[in-house]
Each structure stands twice: as C-alpha cells, then as structure tokens.
Amino acid sequence: MAPLAMRNWVYPNSLRALPLHEAHIYPPGTPHAVSSSLPTWQSVIDLATADRADTIDYSYPRFLFCKPIRSLMERVRQRLQLDPYYLGCYIFPSFDDANDYAAQLQQRNIAVHHVRFRSPVPGPATSTLYLAFSALLVPHGFRADLMDIWVNLGTGITTRHAEYCLNHFDELISTSSLSRYTTLAEKMPDHDPYSEEWIPRGASDLADLKDFIARLVTSMSLT
C-alpha cells in the first residue's frame, strides 16, 4: 500500500460526522466546488434536473449554475433590462467561448445575441483581462438546448471568475451590436484589474497542478 501521505486526500479513511449545512470540500474553507460526492452518477444527473436545482448554492458546476453565476446573471438582467420570461441569460468567461455556443445553438435554428462586459481600464497588450465576461441572450424555452452544450463542453464561467466580476460589476461597460445593450460603467473603476496578485500566478499554478496529478497517478500505479 502507498504511504499515508501519498494516498488520495479527498476521501477520509473512515466514516466521520461533518458539520450540518457545510460541504466536505477541498481546499477547506472555500465554496468553489469542482465535483460532487453524491452516491451515484445518476444522483448527480437527477439533482441537475430537479426543480430545486436553482436553490442549491454550490455543486458540480457542469450540471447547475452555482450561486455566484446566478447572481451575475441577475445583475446582467437588471443592467440590460431583460424580461426573464422572454430571454434567458447565460455567462461565459471569454468572447470565443460565447461564440462557440452561439454557433452551435444557431445550427439548431435558435436565435441568440452576444453581449460583452469588460473593464474600460486600458492595459498592456500582452496582459489578459480577467475582469470581463460574455453574456449570451437566448430566447426563453431553449434552456435544455444550451445546457446540453454546457454539460458536454464545460466551458461556462467558473464560480471564482463570476465572483470576481460580480464584485466589480458596476465598473464594467457592455458592448453589443444592438445599441440598447451597450451601456456605460455605473461608477469609475477603483482599482487596476491588471495588477491583481493572482494573475501572474496562473502559469506556475497550472504547472503545480500538472505535477500533483502526475504524482497521484504514479502513486496509484504503485499500489
């Protein structure tokens, strides 16, 4: 058997009580789940299709819109004055991701519209602007079509990205080919979105993650 330190750290070795209303998640103290520990895969699917799915704050992100994402959708609806009975609003991290979904929905003869939200603060040409996202407006009644793509591609906005944009939403402008969806920021930006301390960590964090997964795979092959 592999040494204790090399064992999978996700599951405890014995049954234990967990605090009520608190998820057993890793890293501890963060609500941003990337998976769910439901008894069966069918349980995950059933949860996603249940009428109460929108009352769950955090779970497997491919199957439902977690709380920060739903909150960001609501801010977009308010800013653009969307009627939820006629238009659904879905959030994507990048311009290209939203266009990929739009192209697939248009192949199903579904009319969609793309609105881009971003910080107006200029930055270096080599920098990535994370204080930005895309909203795809889809006619009411086609949620199942969009979720079919959302589940399979897994390229919807993450809860961390949504939370970051939500915290600074009033500083964002929106651009669109339709003038009614082009809006100004509601307040002047109060920080430099290119100076966030976590932005330059991206490459090293990805390398660390790859190394960690490689060590897990190696340790499992030795057991």
Coordinates of C-alpha atoms in Angstrom, one line a residue:
M1 CA 0.0 0.0 0.0
A2 CA 1.2 3.5 -0.7
P3 CA 2.4 5.6 2.2
L4 CA -0.3 7.6 4.0
A5 CA 1.0 10.9 2.7
M6 CA 0.6 9.6 -0.9
R7 CA -3.0 8.4 -0.5
N8 CA -5.9 10.2 -2.1
W9 CA -6.6 13.1 0.2
V10 CA -10.2 13.7 -0.9
Y11 CA -12.0 10.9 1.0
P12 CA -11.5 10.0 4.7
N13 CA -10.4 6.5 5.6
S14 CA -13.3 6.0 7.9
L15 CA -16.8 7.4 8.4
R16 CA -17.0 10.7 10.3
A17 CA -19.5 13.3 11.1
L18 CA -19.4 16.6 9.1
P19 CA -21.0 19.9 10.2
L20 CA -24.5 20.3 9.0
H21 CA -25.0 22.7 6.0
E22 CA -21.3 22.6 5.3
A23 CA -19.9 20.8 2.2
H24 CA -16.9 18.5 2.6
I25 CA -14.7 20.3 0.1
Y26 CA -11.0 20.8 -0.8
P27 CA -9.3 23.2 -0.2
P28 CA -11.0 23.6 3.2
G29 CA -12.9 26.9 3.7
T30 CA -13.6 27.6 0.0
P31 CA -17.0 27.1 -1.6
H32 CA -15.8 26.7 -5.1
A33 CA -16.5 23.0 -5.8
V34 CA -15.3 21.2 -9.0
S35 CA -17.0 17.9 -8.3
S36 CA -19.8 16.4 -6.2
S37 CA -19.7 13.4 -3.8
L38 CA -23.2 12.1 -4.4
P39 CA -23.8 8.4 -4.1
T40 CA -24.2 7.7 -7.8
W41 CA -23.7 9.5 -11.2
Q42 CA -27.4 9.2 -11.7
S43 CA -27.9 11.1 -8.4
V44 CA -25.8 14.0 -9.9
I45 CA -28.0 14.0 -13.1
D46 CA -31.2 13.8 -11.0
L47 CA -30.1 16.8 -9.0
A48 CA -29.4 18.8 -12.1
T49 CA -32.8 18.2 -13.5
A50 CA -34.7 18.7 -10.2
D51 CA -36.9 21.8 -9.9
R52 CA -35.0 22.8 -6.8
A53 CA -31.6 22.9 -8.5
D54 CA -31.6 26.7 -8.5
T55 CA -31.9 26.8 -4.7
I56 CA -28.5 24.9 -4.3
D57 CA -25.6 27.3 -3.7
Y58 CA -22.7 25.1 -4.9
S59 CA -22.3 21.7 -6.6
Y60 CA -20.8 20.1 -9.7
P61 CA -20.6 23.2 -12.0
R62 CA -21.4 21.5 -15.3
F63 CA -24.9 20.5 -14.1
L64 CA -26.2 23.6 -12.5
F65 CA -25.5 27.3 -12.1
C66 CA -23.9 27.9 -8.8
K67 CA -24.8 30.9 -6.6
P68 CA -22.1 33.5 -7.9
I69 CA -23.1 32.7 -11.5
R70 CA -26.8 33.1 -10.8
S71 CA -26.1 36.4 -9.1
L72 CA -24.1 37.6 -12.0
M73 CA -26.8 36.6 -14.4
E74 CA -29.3 38.6 -12.4
R75 CA -27.1 41.7 -12.4
V76 CA -26.8 41.4 -16.2
R77 CA -30.6 41.1 -16.5
Q78 CA -31.0 44.3 -14.4
R79 CA -28.4 46.3 -16.3
L80 CA -29.8 45.3 -19.7
Q81 CA -33.5 45.4 -18.5
L82 CA -34.2 41.9 -19.8
D83 CA -37.5 40.2 -19.3
P84 CA -36.7 36.7 -18.0
Y85 CA -40.0 35.4 -19.5
Y86 CA -38.6 36.1 -23.0
L87 CA -34.8 36.0 -22.7
G88 CA -32.5 33.7 -20.8
C89 CA -29.1 35.0 -19.8
Y90 CA -26.0 32.7 -19.7
I91 CA -22.5 33.7 -18.8
F92 CA -19.2 32.7 -20.4
P93 CA -15.6 33.6 -19.5
S94 CA -14.5 34.7 -22.9
F95 CA -15.6 36.1 -26.2
D96 CA -14.6 32.9 -28.1
D97 CA -16.4 30.6 -25.7
A98 CA -19.7 32.5 -26.1
N99 CA -19.3 32.5 -29.9
D100 CA -18.8 28.7 -29.8
Y101 CA -22.1 28.2 -28.0
A102 CA -23.8 30.7 -30.2
A103 CA -22.7 28.9 -33.4
Q104 CA -23.9 25.5 -32.0
L105 CA -27.3 27.0 -31.0
Q106 CA -27.7 28.7 -34.4
Q107 CA -27.2 25.3 -36.0
R108 CA -30.4 24.3 -34.2
N109 CA -32.1 27.4 -35.6
I110 CA -32.1 29.2 -32.2
A111 CA -31.6 33.0 -32.4
V112 CA -29.0 34.2 -29.9
H113 CA -27.3 37.5 -29.1
H114 CA -23.9 38.1 -27.6
V115 CA -23.1 41.0 -25.2
R116 CA -19.6 41.6 -23.9
F117 CA -18.9 43.1 -20.5
R118 CA -15.4 44.3 -19.6
S119 CA -13.4 46.9 -17.6
P120 CA -12.7 50.1 -19.6
V121 CA -9.3 50.4 -18.0
P122 CA -6.6 50.1 -20.7
G123 CA -3.8 47.7 -20.1
P124 CA -0.7 46.2 -21.6
A125 CA -1.2 44.4 -24.9
T126 CA 0.3 41.2 -23.5
S127 CA -1.9 41.1 -20.5
T128 CA -5.1 39.1 -20.2
L129 CA -8.1 41.0 -18.8
Y130 CA -9.9 38.8 -16.3
L131 CA -12.4 41.5 -15.3
A132 CA -14.5 40.6 -18.3
F133 CA -17.1 38.1 -19.4
S134 CA -19.7 37.4 -22.2
A135 CA -23.4 37.1 -21.8
L136 CA -25.4 35.1 -24.3
L137 CA -29.0 36.0 -24.6
V138 CA -31.2 33.1 -25.6
P139 CA -35.0 33.0 -26.1
H140 CA -37.0 31.5 -23.2
G141 CA -37.7 27.8 -23.7
F142 CA -34.3 26.8 -25.0
R143 CA -32.5 26.2 -21.7
A144 CA -32.3 22.4 -22.3
D145 CA -30.5 23.0 -25.6
L146 CA -28.0 25.3 -24.0
M147 CA -27.5 23.0 -21.0
D148 CA -26.9 20.1 -23.4
I149 CA -23.8 22.0 -24.7
W150 CA -22.9 23.4 -21.3
V151 CA -22.6 19.9 -19.8
N152 CA -20.6 18.5 -22.6
L153 CA -18.1 21.3 -23.2
G154 CA -17.6 22.5 -19.6
T155 CA -16.6 26.0 -20.8
G156 CA -19.1 28.1 -18.8
I157 CA -17.7 30.7 -16.4
T158 CA -16.3 29.4 -13.2
T159 CA -17.6 30.5 -9.8
R160 CA -14.3 32.3 -8.9
H161 CA -14.4 34.3 -12.2
A162 CA -18.1 35.1 -11.7
E163 CA -17.5 36.2 -8.1
Y164 CA -14.6 38.5 -9.2
C165 CA -16.7 40.1 -11.9
L166 CA -19.7 40.4 -9.6
N167 CA -17.6 42.3 -7.0
H168 CA -16.7 44.9 -9.6
F169 CA -19.8 44.7 -11.9
D170 CA -20.6 48.4 -11.5
E171 CA -17.2 49.2 -13.0
L172 CA -17.9 47.3 -16.3
I173 CA -19.1 48.6 -19.6
S174 CA -21.1 46.4 -22.0
T175 CA -20.8 46.4 -25.8
S176 CA -23.2 44.9 -28.3
S177 CA -24.2 45.2 -31.9
L178 CA -27.6 46.3 -30.5
S179 CA -27.5 49.8 -29.1
R180 CA -29.9 49.0 -26.3
Y181 CA -27.4 46.5 -24.8
T182 CA -24.4 48.9 -25.0
T183 CA -24.1 50.5 -21.5
L184 CA -21.6 52.6 -19.6
A185 CA -20.0 51.7 -16.2
E186 CA -22.1 52.8 -13.3
K187 CA -19.0 54.0 -11.4
M188 CA -15.4 54.8 -12.0
P189 CA -13.0 51.8 -11.6
D190 CA -11.4 51.9 -8.2
H191 CA -8.5 49.5 -8.9
D192 CA -6.2 48.3 -11.7
P193 CA -7.6 45.0 -12.9
Y194 CA -4.3 44.1 -14.4
S195 CA -2.5 44.3 -11.0
E196 CA -4.4 41.5 -9.2
E197 CA -1.7 39.5 -7.3
W198 CA -3.2 36.1 -8.5
I199 CA -2.9 36.9 -12.3
P200 CA 0.8 36.2 -12.7
R201 CA 0.5 33.0 -10.6
G202 CA -1.6 31.3 -13.3
A203 CA 1.2 29.6 -15.2
S204 CA 3.0 28.4 -12.1
D205 CA -0.3 27.2 -10.5
L206 CA -1.0 25.2 -13.7
A207 CA 2.4 23.6 -13.6
D208 CA 2.0 22.7 -9.9
L209 CA -1.4 21.1 -10.7
K210 CA 0.0 19.0 -13.5
D211 CA 2.9 17.9 -11.2
F212 CA 0.4 17.0 -8.5
I213 CA -1.8 14.9 -10.8
A214 CA 1.3 13.2 -12.2
R215 CA 2.3 12.2 -8.7
L216 CA -1.2 10.9 -7.9
V217 CA -1.2 8.8 -11.0
T218 CA 2.2 7.4 -10.2
S219 CA 1.3 6.6 -6.6
M220 CA -1.9 4.8 -7.7
S221 CA 0.0 2.7 -10.2
L222 CA 2.4 1.5 -7.4
T223 CA -0.4 0.3 -5.1

